[in-house]
Tab-separated table of C-alpha atoms in Angstrom:
chain	number	residue	atom	x	y	z
A	1	UNK	CA	17.079	17.207	12.114
A	2	UNK	CA	16.982	17.824	8.388
A	3	UNK	CA	14.482	19.560	6.160
A	4	UNK	CA	13.149	17.455	3.311
A	5	UNK	CA	11.678	19.221	0.308
A	6	UNK	CA	8.199	17.744	-0.149
A	7	UNK	CA	4.623	18.481	-1.113
A	8	UNK	CA	2.469	20.108	0.171
A	9	UNK	CA	5.182	21.506	2.465
A	10	UNK	CA	8.704	20.591	3.622
A	11	UNK	CA	9.025	17.964	6.367
A	12	UNK	CA	11.485	18.006	9.271
A	13	UNK	CA	12.872	14.535	9.999
A	14	UNK	CA	15.687	12.997	12.019
A	15	UNK	CA	17.640	10.230	10.235
A	16	UNK	CA	17.675	8.053	13.362
A	17	UNK	CA	13.877	8.209	13.476
A	18	UNK	CA	13.446	7.489	9.767
A	19	UNK	CA	13.246	4.352	7.632
A	20	UNK	CA	13.050	3.698	3.922
A	21	UNK	CA	10.330	1.111	3.345
A	22	UNK	CA	10.962	-0.692	0.046
A	23	UNK	CA	7.681	-2.309	-0.952
A	24	UNK	CA	7.670	-5.520	-3.012
A	25	UNK	CA	10.567	-4.788	-5.357
A	26	UNK	CA	10.408	-8.403	-6.478
A	27	UNK	CA	10.747	-10.099	-9.855
A	28	UNK	CA	6.986	-10.612	-9.767
A	29	UNK	CA	6.373	-6.903	-10.121
A	30	UNK	CA	9.382	-5.425	-11.920
A	31	UNK	CA	10.998	-8.089	-14.141
A	32	UNK	CA	10.285	-9.446	-17.595
A	33	UNK	CA	8.552	-12.797	-17.121
A	34	UNK	CA	7.300	-11.857	-13.652
A	35	UNK	CA	3.682	-11.848	-12.555
A	36	UNK	CA	2.866	-8.283	-13.653
A	37	UNK	CA	4.473	-8.840	-17.043
A	38	UNK	CA	2.605	-12.142	-17.517
A	39	UNK	CA	-0.632	-10.367	-16.614
A	40	UNK	CA	-0.039	-7.788	-19.343
A	41	UNK	CA	0.798	-4.821	-17.119
A	42	UNK	CA	3.190	-2.183	-18.440
A	43	UNK	CA	6.398	-2.574	-16.424
A	44	UNK	CA	8.412	-0.009	-18.382
A	45	UNK	CA	8.432	2.245	-15.303
A	46	UNK	CA	10.191	-0.414	-13.239
A	47	UNK	CA	13.720	0.264	-14.540
A	48	UNK	CA	13.820	3.972	-13.576
A	49	UNK	CA	12.226	3.112	-10.211
A	50	UNK	CA	14.948	0.537	-9.573
A	51	UNK	CA	17.626	3.112	-10.397
A	52	UNK	CA	16.007	5.666	-8.079
A	53	UNK	CA	15.871	3.100	-5.266
A	54	UNK	CA	19.524	2.227	-5.760
A	55	UNK	CA	20.571	5.877	-5.337
A	56	UNK	CA	18.207	6.446	-2.439
A	57	UNK	CA	19.236	3.330	-0.502
A	58	UNK	CA	22.949	4.122	-0.854
A	59	UNK	CA	22.416	7.571	0.643
A	60	UNK	CA	20.095	6.240	3.346
A	61	UNK	CA	22.515	3.572	4.532
A	62	UNK	CA	25.389	6.050	4.625
A	63	UNK	CA	23.262	8.443	6.697
A	64	UNK	CA	22.210	5.797	9.211
A	65	UNK	CA	18.611	5.640	7.999
A	66	UNK	CA	17.028	2.223	8.517
A	67	UNK	CA	16.164	0.185	5.424
A	68	UNK	CA	13.187	-2.163	5.518
A	69	UNK	CA	12.139	-4.454	2.687
A	70	UNK	CA	8.585	-5.719	2.449
A	71	UNK	CA	8.270	-8.964	0.515
A	72	UNK	CA	4.939	-10.344	-0.707
A	73	UNK	CA	5.027	-14.077	-0.141
A	74	UNK	CA	2.952	-17.260	0.135
A	75	UNK	CA	3.820	-20.679	1.480
A	76	UNK	CA	3.907	-23.432	-1.165
A	77	UNK	CA	0.668	-24.921	0.198
A	78	UNK	CA	-0.974	-21.439	0.136
A	79	UNK	CA	-2.020	-21.899	3.757
A	80	UNK	CA	-1.371	-18.205	4.433
A	81	UNK	CA	-3.050	-16.965	1.240
A	82	UNK	CA	-6.646	-17.291	2.393
A	83	UNK	CA	-9.286	-19.887	1.620
A	84	UNK	CA	-12.376	-19.144	-0.526
A	85	UNK	CA	-13.909	-17.229	2.389
A	86	UNK	CA	-11.044	-14.672	2.159
A	87	UNK	CA	-11.227	-11.701	-0.204
A	88	UNK	CA	-7.506	-12.189	-0.844
A	89	UNK	CA	-8.293	-15.558	-2.413
A	90	UNK	CA	-10.557	-13.852	-4.947
A	91	UNK	CA	-8.780	-10.538	-5.612
A	92	UNK	CA	-4.989	-10.896	-5.252
A	93	UNK	CA	-3.514	-11.155	-8.735
A	94	UNK	CA	-1.199	-14.099	-8.107
A	95	UNK	CA	-3.968	-16.163	-6.568
A	96	UNK	CA	-6.295	-15.428	-9.467
A	97	UNK	CA	-3.688	-16.164	-12.135
A	98	UNK	CA	-2.582	-19.453	-10.585
A	99	UNK	CA	-6.185	-20.673	-10.591
A	100	UNK	CA	-6.989	-19.474	-14.089
A	101	UNK	CA	-3.686	-20.570	-15.670
A	102	UNK	CA	-2.730	-24.007	-14.308
A	103	UNK	CA	0.760	-23.797	-15.819
A	104	UNK	CA	1.490	-21.002	-13.310
A	105	UNK	CA	0.418	-22.969	-10.227
A	106	UNK	CA	3.082	-22.805	-7.542
A	107	UNK	CA	5.122	-20.178	-9.429
A	108	UNK	CA	3.767	-16.760	-8.451
A	109	UNK	CA	4.964	-15.152	-5.199
A	110	UNK	CA	5.692	-18.562	-3.676
A	111	UNK	CA	8.477	-18.712	-1.079
A	112	UNK	CA	11.918	-19.193	-2.656
A	113	UNK	CA	10.635	-18.970	-6.229
A	114	UNK	CA	12.258	-16.650	-8.791
A	115	UNK	CA	9.053	-14.596	-8.938
A	116	UNK	CA	9.220	-14.072	-5.171
A	117	UNK	CA	12.840	-12.906	-5.051
A	118	UNK	CA	13.795	-9.273	-4.519
A	119	UNK	CA	15.276	-8.007	-7.783
A	120	UNK	CA	19.048	-8.509	-7.987
A	121	UNK	CA	19.792	-4.797	-8.422
A	122	UNK	CA	18.293	-4.048	-4.995
A	123	UNK	CA	19.377	-7.039	-2.934
A	124	UNK	CA	19.182	-6.339	0.826
A	125	UNK	CA	22.470	-5.698	2.589
A	126	UNK	CA	23.601	-6.683	6.095
A	127	UNK	CA	21.694	-4.609	8.623
A	128	UNK	CA	18.600	-4.250	6.441
A	129	UNK	CA	15.351	-5.766	7.668
A	130	UNK	CA	13.131	-8.002	5.529
A	131	UNK	CA	9.502	-8.351	6.575
A	132	UNK	CA	7.378	-11.000	4.920
A	133	UNK	CA	3.741	-10.201	4.188
A	134	UNK	CA	0.868	-12.094	2.611
A	135	UNK	CA	-1.536	-9.195	2.152
A	136	UNK	CA	-1.296	-5.820	0.444
A	137	UNK	CA	-0.446	-3.863	3.599
A	138	UNK	CA	2.910	-4.371	5.267
A	139	UNK	CA	1.165	-3.881	8.599
A	140	UNK	CA	-1.288	-6.756	8.055
A	141	UNK	CA	-0.386	-9.582	10.475
A	142	UNK	CA	3.335	-8.767	10.347
A	143	UNK	CA	5.939	-7.522	12.788
A	144	UNK	CA	6.412	-4.191	11.016
A	145	UNK	CA	4.747	-2.013	13.620
A	146	UNK	CA	6.627	-3.647	16.506
A	147	UNK	CA	9.917	-3.290	14.640
A	148	UNK	CA	9.329	0.446	14.103
A	149	UNK	CA	8.113	1.135	17.649
A	150	UNK	CA	11.074	-0.650	19.203
A	151	UNK	CA	13.453	1.609	17.287
A	152	UNK	CA	11.436	4.791	17.802
A	153	UNK	CA	11.061	5.226	14.037
A	154	UNK	CA	8.297	7.667	13.112
A	155	UNK	CA	9.085	8.835	9.556
A	156	UNK	CA	8.617	6.362	6.702
A	157	UNK	CA	9.925	7.011	3.196
A	158	UNK	CA	7.994	4.685	0.891
A	159	UNK	CA	9.278	3.291	-2.402
A	160	UNK	CA	8.340	0.259	-4.497
A	161	UNK	CA	5.357	-1.280	-6.218
A	162	UNK	CA	2.609	-0.912	-6.809
A	163	UNK	CA	2.053	2.768	-6.034
A	164	UNK	CA	-1.724	2.319	-6.074
A	165	UNK	CA	-1.943	-1.049	-4.280
A	166	UNK	CA	0.676	-2.254	-1.785
A	167	UNK	CA	2.438	1.098	-1.337
A	168	UNK	CA	-0.925	2.807	-0.921
A	169	UNK	CA	-2.274	0.188	1.490
A	170	UNK	CA	0.845	0.182	3.672
A	171	UNK	CA	1.247	3.958	3.727
A	172	UNK	CA	-2.418	4.469	4.622
A	173	UNK	CA	-2.058	2.078	7.537
A	174	UNK	CA	1.088	3.955	8.576
A	175	UNK	CA	-0.930	7.166	8.736
A	176	UNK	CA	-3.635	5.496	10.845
A	177	UNK	CA	-0.969	4.207	13.252
A	178	UNK	CA	0.547	7.702	13.739
A	179	UNK	CA	3.604	7.236	11.548
A	180	UNK	CA	4.506	9.932	9.021
A	181	UNK	CA	4.172	8.516	5.478
A	182	UNK	CA	6.296	10.178	2.794
A	183	UNK	CA	6.003	8.770	-0.744
A	184	UNK	CA	9.098	8.984	-2.966
A	185	UNK	CA	7.210	9.265	-6.228
A	186	UNK	CA	9.970	8.520	-8.742
A	187	UNK	CA	11.111	5.448	-6.781
A	188	UNK	CA	7.752	3.735	-7.293
A	189	UNK	CA	5.857	2.148	-10.173
A	190	UNK	CA	2.108	1.664	-10.494
A	191	UNK	CA	-0.177	-0.917	-12.056
A	192	UNK	CA	-2.884	-0.182	-14.593
A	193	UNK	CA	-3.725	3.273	-15.998
A	194	UNK	CA	-1.695	6.297	-14.947
A	195	UNK	CA	-4.706	7.777	-13.162
A	196	UNK	CA	-4.091	5.111	-10.482
A	197	UNK	CA	-0.709	6.684	-9.753
A	198	UNK	CA	-2.126	10.200	-9.885
A	199	UNK	CA	-4.941	9.307	-7.480
A	200	UNK	CA	-2.576	7.861	-4.887
A	201	UNK	CA	-0.231	10.839	-5.083
A	202	UNK	CA	-3.117	13.306	-4.836
A	203	UNK	CA	-4.556	11.524	-1.806
A	204	UNK	CA	-1.245	11.524	0.029
A	205	UNK	CA	-0.401	15.104	-0.806
A	206	UNK	CA	-3.797	16.354	0.375
A	207	UNK	CA	-4.950	13.913	3.048
A	208	UNK	CA	-2.568	11.162	4.178
A	209	UNK	CA	1.023	12.375	4.013
A	210	UNK	CA	3.676	13.952	1.830
A	211	UNK	CA	5.254	13.482	-1.594
A	212	UNK	CA	8.944	13.868	-2.382
A	213	UNK	CA	11.504	12.721	-4.951
A	214	UNK	CA	14.742	10.760	-4.774
A	215	UNK	CA	17.007	13.737	-5.506
A	216	UNK	CA	15.404	15.716	-2.678
A	217	UNK	CA	15.988	12.913	-0.179
A	218	UNK	CA	19.558	12.289	-1.295
A	219	UNK	CA	20.403	15.998	-1.195
A	220	UNK	CA	18.938	16.392	2.300
A	221	UNK	CA	20.798	13.337	3.635
A	222	UNK	CA	24.139	14.425	2.190
A	223	UNK	CA	23.681	17.986	3.452
A	224	UNK	CA	22.972	16.590	6.930
A	225	UNK	CA	26.097	14.432	6.772
A	226	UNK	CA	28.194	17.421	5.741
A	227	UNK	CA	26.817	19.749	8.411
A	228	UNK	CA	29.413	20.829	11.022
A	229	UNK	CA	29.000	19.498	14.530
A	230	UNK	CA	27.654	22.043	17.057
A	231	UNK	CA	30.310	23.791	19.121
């Protein structure tokens, strides 16, 4: 067990029972020319979040912590995106933009498109798990819960985008399903005004989970690795 510095109090976790859940670190959300950028969102926070993820994932893999990528994705025929009776059809940004801007049809979050791809700097490595999702929450009609239960993983370190949408939705569902959600605040980026980020962090610190930072996780993992074996 290791002690992770977090708010509102430290958390005791075992690396074997822990996973880093990297949420939607795709060109759509973090790259120039991706969906968020085309929509006019400020993506300047993406670069430092990518760097934080890179450091965090290196330490996690070396410590034997599972790495799970969530990837927002639609089939080319949009058969998994929801018809007009689905709220996703009306509210999800990619769906809205592809209807309102015909030149973007078939380009946003579509399987195997550039927009859909996980950013090159954070490409999954052998042994990592990629879980496809077509809704904000990584638990919505996916195999995420089964994957975690089968491996007895209870502690989830969340990174990615957007802090206030897909990270929030997935981490809230984690809490409801009796997992321990821990948000790594500097390894995430939000959409819209900064109060969106602040609201999510406040809610998790006070009601749904814990907040930590990349340096705290890395330090705890390396200290655990360096600890002498019991006599």
